[in-house]
Structures are given as structure tokens and as C-alpha cells.
XYZ file of C-alpha atoms in Angstrom:
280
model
C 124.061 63.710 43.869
C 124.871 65.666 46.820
C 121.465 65.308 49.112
C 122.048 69.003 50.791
C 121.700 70.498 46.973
C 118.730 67.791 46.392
C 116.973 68.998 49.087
C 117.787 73.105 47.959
C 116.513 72.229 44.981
C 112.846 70.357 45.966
C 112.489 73.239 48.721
C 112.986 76.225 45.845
C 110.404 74.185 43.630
C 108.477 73.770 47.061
C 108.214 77.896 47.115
C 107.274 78.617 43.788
C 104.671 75.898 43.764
C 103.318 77.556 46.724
C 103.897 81.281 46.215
C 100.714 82.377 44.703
C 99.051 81.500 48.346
C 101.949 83.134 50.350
C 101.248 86.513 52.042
C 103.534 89.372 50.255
C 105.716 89.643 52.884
C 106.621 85.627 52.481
C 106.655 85.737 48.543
C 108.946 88.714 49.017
C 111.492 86.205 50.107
C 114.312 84.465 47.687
C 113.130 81.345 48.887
C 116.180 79.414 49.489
C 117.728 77.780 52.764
C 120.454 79.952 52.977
C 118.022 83.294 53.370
C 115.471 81.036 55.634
C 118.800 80.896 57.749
C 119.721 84.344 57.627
C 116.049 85.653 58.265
C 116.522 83.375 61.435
C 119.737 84.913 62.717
C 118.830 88.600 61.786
C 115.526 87.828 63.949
C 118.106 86.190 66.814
C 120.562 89.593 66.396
C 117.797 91.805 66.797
C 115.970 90.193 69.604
C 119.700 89.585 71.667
C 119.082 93.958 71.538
C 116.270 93.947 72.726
C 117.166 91.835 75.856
C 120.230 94.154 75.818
C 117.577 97.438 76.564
C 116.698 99.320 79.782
C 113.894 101.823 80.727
C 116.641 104.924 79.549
C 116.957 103.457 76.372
C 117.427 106.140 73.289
C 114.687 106.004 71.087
C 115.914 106.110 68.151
C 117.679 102.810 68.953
C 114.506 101.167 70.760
C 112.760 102.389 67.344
C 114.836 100.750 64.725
C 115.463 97.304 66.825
C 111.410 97.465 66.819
C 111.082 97.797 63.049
C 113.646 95.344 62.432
C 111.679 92.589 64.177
C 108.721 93.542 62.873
C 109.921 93.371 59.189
C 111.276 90.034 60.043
C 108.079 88.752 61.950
C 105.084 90.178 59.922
C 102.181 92.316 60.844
C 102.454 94.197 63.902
C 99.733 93.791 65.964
C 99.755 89.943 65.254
C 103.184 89.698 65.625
C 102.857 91.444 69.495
C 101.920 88.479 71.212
C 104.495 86.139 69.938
C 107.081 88.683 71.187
C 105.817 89.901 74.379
C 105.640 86.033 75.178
C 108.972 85.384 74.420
C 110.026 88.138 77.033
C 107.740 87.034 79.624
C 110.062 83.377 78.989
C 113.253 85.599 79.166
C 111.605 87.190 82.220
C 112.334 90.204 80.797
C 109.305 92.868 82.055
C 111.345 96.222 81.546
C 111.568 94.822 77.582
C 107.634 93.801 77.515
C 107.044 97.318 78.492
C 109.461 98.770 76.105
C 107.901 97.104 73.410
C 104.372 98.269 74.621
C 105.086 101.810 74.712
C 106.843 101.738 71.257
C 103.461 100.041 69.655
C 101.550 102.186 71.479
C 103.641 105.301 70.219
C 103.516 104.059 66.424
C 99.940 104.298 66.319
C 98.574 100.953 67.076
C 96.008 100.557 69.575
C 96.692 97.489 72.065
C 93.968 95.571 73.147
C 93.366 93.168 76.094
C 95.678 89.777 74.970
C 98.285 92.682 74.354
C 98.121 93.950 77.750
C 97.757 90.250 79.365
C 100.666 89.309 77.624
C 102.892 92.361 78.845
C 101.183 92.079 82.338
C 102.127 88.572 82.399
C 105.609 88.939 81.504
C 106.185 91.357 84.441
C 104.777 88.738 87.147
C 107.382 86.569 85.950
C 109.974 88.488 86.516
C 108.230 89.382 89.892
C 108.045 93.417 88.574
C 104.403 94.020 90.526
C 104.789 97.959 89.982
C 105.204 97.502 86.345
C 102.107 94.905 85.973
C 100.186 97.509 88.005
C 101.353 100.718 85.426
C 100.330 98.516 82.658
C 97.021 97.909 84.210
C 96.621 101.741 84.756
C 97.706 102.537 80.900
C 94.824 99.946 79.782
C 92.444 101.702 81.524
C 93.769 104.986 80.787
C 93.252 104.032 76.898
C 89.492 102.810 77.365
C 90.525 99.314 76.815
C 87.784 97.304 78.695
C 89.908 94.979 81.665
C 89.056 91.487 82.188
C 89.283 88.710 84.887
C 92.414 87.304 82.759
C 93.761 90.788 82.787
C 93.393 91.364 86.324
C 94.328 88.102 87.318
C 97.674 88.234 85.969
C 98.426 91.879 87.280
C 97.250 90.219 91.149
C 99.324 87.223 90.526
C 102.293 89.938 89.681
C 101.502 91.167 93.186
C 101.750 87.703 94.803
C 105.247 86.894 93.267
C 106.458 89.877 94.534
C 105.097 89.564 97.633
C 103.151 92.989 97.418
C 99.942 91.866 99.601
C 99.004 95.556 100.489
C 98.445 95.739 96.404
C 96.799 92.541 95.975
C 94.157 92.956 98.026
C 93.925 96.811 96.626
C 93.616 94.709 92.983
C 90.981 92.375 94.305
C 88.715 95.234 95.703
C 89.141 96.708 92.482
C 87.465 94.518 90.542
C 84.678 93.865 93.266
C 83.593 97.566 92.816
C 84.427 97.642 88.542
C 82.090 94.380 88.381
C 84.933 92.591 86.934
C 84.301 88.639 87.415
C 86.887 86.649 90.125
C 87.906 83.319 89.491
C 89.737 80.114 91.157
C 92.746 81.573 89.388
C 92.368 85.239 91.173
C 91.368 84.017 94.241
C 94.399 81.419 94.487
C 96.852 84.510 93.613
C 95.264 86.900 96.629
C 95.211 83.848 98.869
C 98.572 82.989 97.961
C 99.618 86.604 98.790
C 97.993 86.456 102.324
C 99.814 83.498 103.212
C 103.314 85.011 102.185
C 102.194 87.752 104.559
C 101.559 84.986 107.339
C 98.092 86.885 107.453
C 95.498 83.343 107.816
C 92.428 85.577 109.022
C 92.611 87.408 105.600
C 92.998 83.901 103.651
C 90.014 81.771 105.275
C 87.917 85.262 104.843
C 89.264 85.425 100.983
C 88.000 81.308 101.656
C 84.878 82.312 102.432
C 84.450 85.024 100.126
C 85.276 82.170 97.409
C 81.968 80.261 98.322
C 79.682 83.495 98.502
C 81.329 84.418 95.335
C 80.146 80.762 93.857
C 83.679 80.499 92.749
C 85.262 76.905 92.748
C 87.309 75.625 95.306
C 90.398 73.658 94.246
C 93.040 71.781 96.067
C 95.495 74.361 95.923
C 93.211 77.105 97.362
C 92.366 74.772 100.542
C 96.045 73.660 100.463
C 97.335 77.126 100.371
C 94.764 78.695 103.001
C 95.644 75.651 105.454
C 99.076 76.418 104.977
C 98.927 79.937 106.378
C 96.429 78.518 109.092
C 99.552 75.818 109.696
C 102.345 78.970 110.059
C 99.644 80.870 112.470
C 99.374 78.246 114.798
C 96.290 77.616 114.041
C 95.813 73.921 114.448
C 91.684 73.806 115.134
C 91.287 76.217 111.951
C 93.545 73.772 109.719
C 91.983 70.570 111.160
C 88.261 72.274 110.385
C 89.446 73.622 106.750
C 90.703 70.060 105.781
C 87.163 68.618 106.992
C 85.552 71.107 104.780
C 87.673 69.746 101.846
C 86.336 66.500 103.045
C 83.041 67.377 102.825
C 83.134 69.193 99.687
C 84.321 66.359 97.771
C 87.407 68.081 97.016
C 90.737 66.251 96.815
C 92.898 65.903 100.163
C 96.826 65.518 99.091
C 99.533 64.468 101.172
C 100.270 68.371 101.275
C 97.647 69.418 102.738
C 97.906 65.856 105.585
C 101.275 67.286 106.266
C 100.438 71.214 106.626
C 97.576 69.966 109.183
C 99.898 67.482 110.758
C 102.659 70.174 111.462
C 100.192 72.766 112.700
C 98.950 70.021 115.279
C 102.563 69.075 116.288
C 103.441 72.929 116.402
C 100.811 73.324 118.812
C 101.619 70.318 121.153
C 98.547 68.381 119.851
C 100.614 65.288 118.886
C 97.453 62.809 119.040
C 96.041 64.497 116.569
C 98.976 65.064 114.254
C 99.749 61.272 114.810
C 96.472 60.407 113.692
C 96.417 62.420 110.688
C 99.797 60.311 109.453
C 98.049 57.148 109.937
C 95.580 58.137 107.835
C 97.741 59.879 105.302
C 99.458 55.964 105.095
C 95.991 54.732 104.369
């Protein structure tokens, strides 16, 4: 009456009940705890390698941790995704393009969630020059880029604080007819203020509007906030009146980036007033 061996026992009857729907790889599978556990661990084993891997890796090696986890994880090119998102959480972008170039090398053509997923993975690990090589090989293999695409690859350029590129990405698209949106804009702004470059972010502002792209919080916030480091106190003060006007939510982040660019710039009347209405 052991409840471990009563629970064996209704899972192993759960399996055979349920094998004739199972995919072959599935009903290829003993079906018991024990190899559900050890399926697990070999999956672990092999994916602690990959994280282990560098850009001089040898190939054979690269090659059999790759078929390992894909005869543990099921077809390839639906498989992909899972794993190149489980490297962008490691922040592992040397691995996501490891793994690329080994699917790409097999035979199997990658397509554009592929690429975003691999392009994502290298902005968070802040590797711009790697999103940007991706970006190249996806164009290089006739597979059509998208704002999502893009997006991510700019954003890449933002973490890393690689303006110069950024703004190369975002005339890219103008002239490929490749759709901005709040998302892209937000990542080139963002990159402008790292820079401390506020002309370039209320023109990328601007741009937004002609573009009849919406306007967030964050955009205004950000866009102030490089006004705010400028010392540009009139330019903040006019942006946050825009937001006003717009109907677009004014947070107490965007009161306090206006507030400090007035103080900064001796214009304490104005910054006090801006509190008292923050406290409102």
C-alpha cells in the first residue's frame, strides 16, 4: 500500500491508455517515473554543455550536445524556440548563436521567430554586434525582416549603449519600408538619451507623431529625461505640457525629471511648483 508504487502504477496505466494519441517520439518512451526523471536530467546534463560552449567550440562536440537535446526535446525546428529562449534567460548570446549556426548547418531553414528569438537573447546579454550579425545572416538567407525583428536587434543596440548603430538600424528600416513602432521608437530614444544626445530624442519625438506611431509614457518620460540631463528646462517643461495635452499619462517620473531640470537650471519657482502639483 505504498502510495509512491500506487501512483507508478495509475501513471503506467495512464500511458498506455493514452499511447495510441502520443507522437512516436513520446510512445517511444518506457513510460514510467523513473525514465520521465532521467529524460529530465539527461536534458539538464546536456543543456549545463551547452552553457559550458564558446564561439571556438569543436564541432564535433557542439554537434553531438545539439542532437542530444534535440532527441530529448522533439522536432527540431519546433523545438528552436523553446531553447533559444531559455538562453536568452541564461543571457547566454554566444550559445543562441551557436545553436543558430548548427540548425542552420544541418539543413533547416530558420525563419523570422527563429531569428527574433536568437536576436533577443543577445540584447539581453547586451551583445549588440552579435544581434546585428544575426540580422545580417537573416537577410543574407532571404528571410523577409520584420518590425519585431528589427526591434529587438535596435533594443540590442540600446543595452549596449551602441547609439551610432541604433540610429544606423532605425534608418534601415525607414529606407527597407519596414513598419516602426512604440516599441522601436522607445529603444532608439532610449539610446539617445544614454548618449546625453536630447536634440536627437525630441526629433526621434517628433518623428513618432509624423510616423502616426503612439506615444506612451515611457517615450515622453524617457525623451524628458535626456532634455532634464541637457539642461534643458524650457524643452522638458514644454514636452510634459504636450503629454498634458495629449491625454497621455504624467507619472511622478516624469514631475521629478522636469522638476530637476528646473532646479538644475536655477529656475526653482518653477521646479517648486511642479512638486506642489505632483502632491496634488
Amino acid at each position: 500500500n505504498n502510495p509512491l508504487d500506487a501512483f507508478r502504477a495509475n501513471y503506467v496505466a495512464m500511458v498506455s491508455l493514452a499511447r495510441p494519441f502520443m507522437s512516436p517520439r513520446v510512445q517511444s518512451a518506457p513510460g514510467t517515473v523513473g525514465d520521465a526523471i532521467d529524460t529530465r536530467d539527461a536534458y539538464s546534463t546536456a543543456f549545463r554543455r551547452l552553457l559550458d560552449m564558446r564561439g571556438d567550440v569543436v564541432e564535433h562536440e557542439l554537434d553531438a550536445v545539439m542532437r542530444a537535446l534535440f532527441r530529448l526535446i522533439g522536432p527540431k525546428s519546433q523545438s528552436l524556440n523553446s531553447l533559444l529562449g531559455k538562453l536568452a534567460t541564461s543571457e547566454r548570446p554566444e550559445q543562441a548563436c551557436l545553436v543558430m549556426k548548427w540548425f542552420q548547418r544541418e539543413g533547416y531553414r530558420a525563419d523570422q521567430y527563429h531569428y527574433s528569438s536568437a536576436i533577443n537573447a543577445c540584447g539581453i546579454g547586451r551583445s549588440w554586434w552579435q544581434a546585428v550579425n544575426l540580422l545580417g545572416n537573416m537577410e543574407a538567407s532571404v528571410v523577409e525582416t520584420n518590425t519585431i525583428v528589427c526591434s529587438a536587434a535596435l533594443g540590442a543596440c540600446e543595452q549596449a549603449h551602441a547609439w551610432v548603430k541604433a540610429m544606423e538600424l532605425l534608418s534601415k528600416m525607414t529606407w527597407s519600408y519596414v513598419q516602426k513602432n512604440t516599441v522601436t521608437f522607445n529603444a532608439a530614444i532610449s539610446a539617445c538619451e544614454r548618449n546625453g544626445d536630447w536634440r536627437r530624442a525630441v526629433e526621434l519625438l517628433s518623428a513618432m507623431g509624423r510616423c502616426g506611431v503612439q506615444m506612451s509614457t515611457i517615450t515622453c518620460s524617457v525623451v524628458i529625461s535626456a532634455c532634464a540631463n541637457g539642461g534643458r528646462w524650457t524643452e522638458a517643461l514644454e514636452l510634459m505640457s504636450m503629454m498634458a495635452r495629449s491625454i497621455i499619462p504624467v507619472d511622478t517620473i516624469v514631475f521629478s525629471s522636469v522638476a530637476g531640470a528646473c532646479a538644475k537650471s536655477g529656475q526653482w519657482t518653477q521646479a517648486l511648483e511642479l512638486l506642489r502639483n505632483m502632491a496634488l
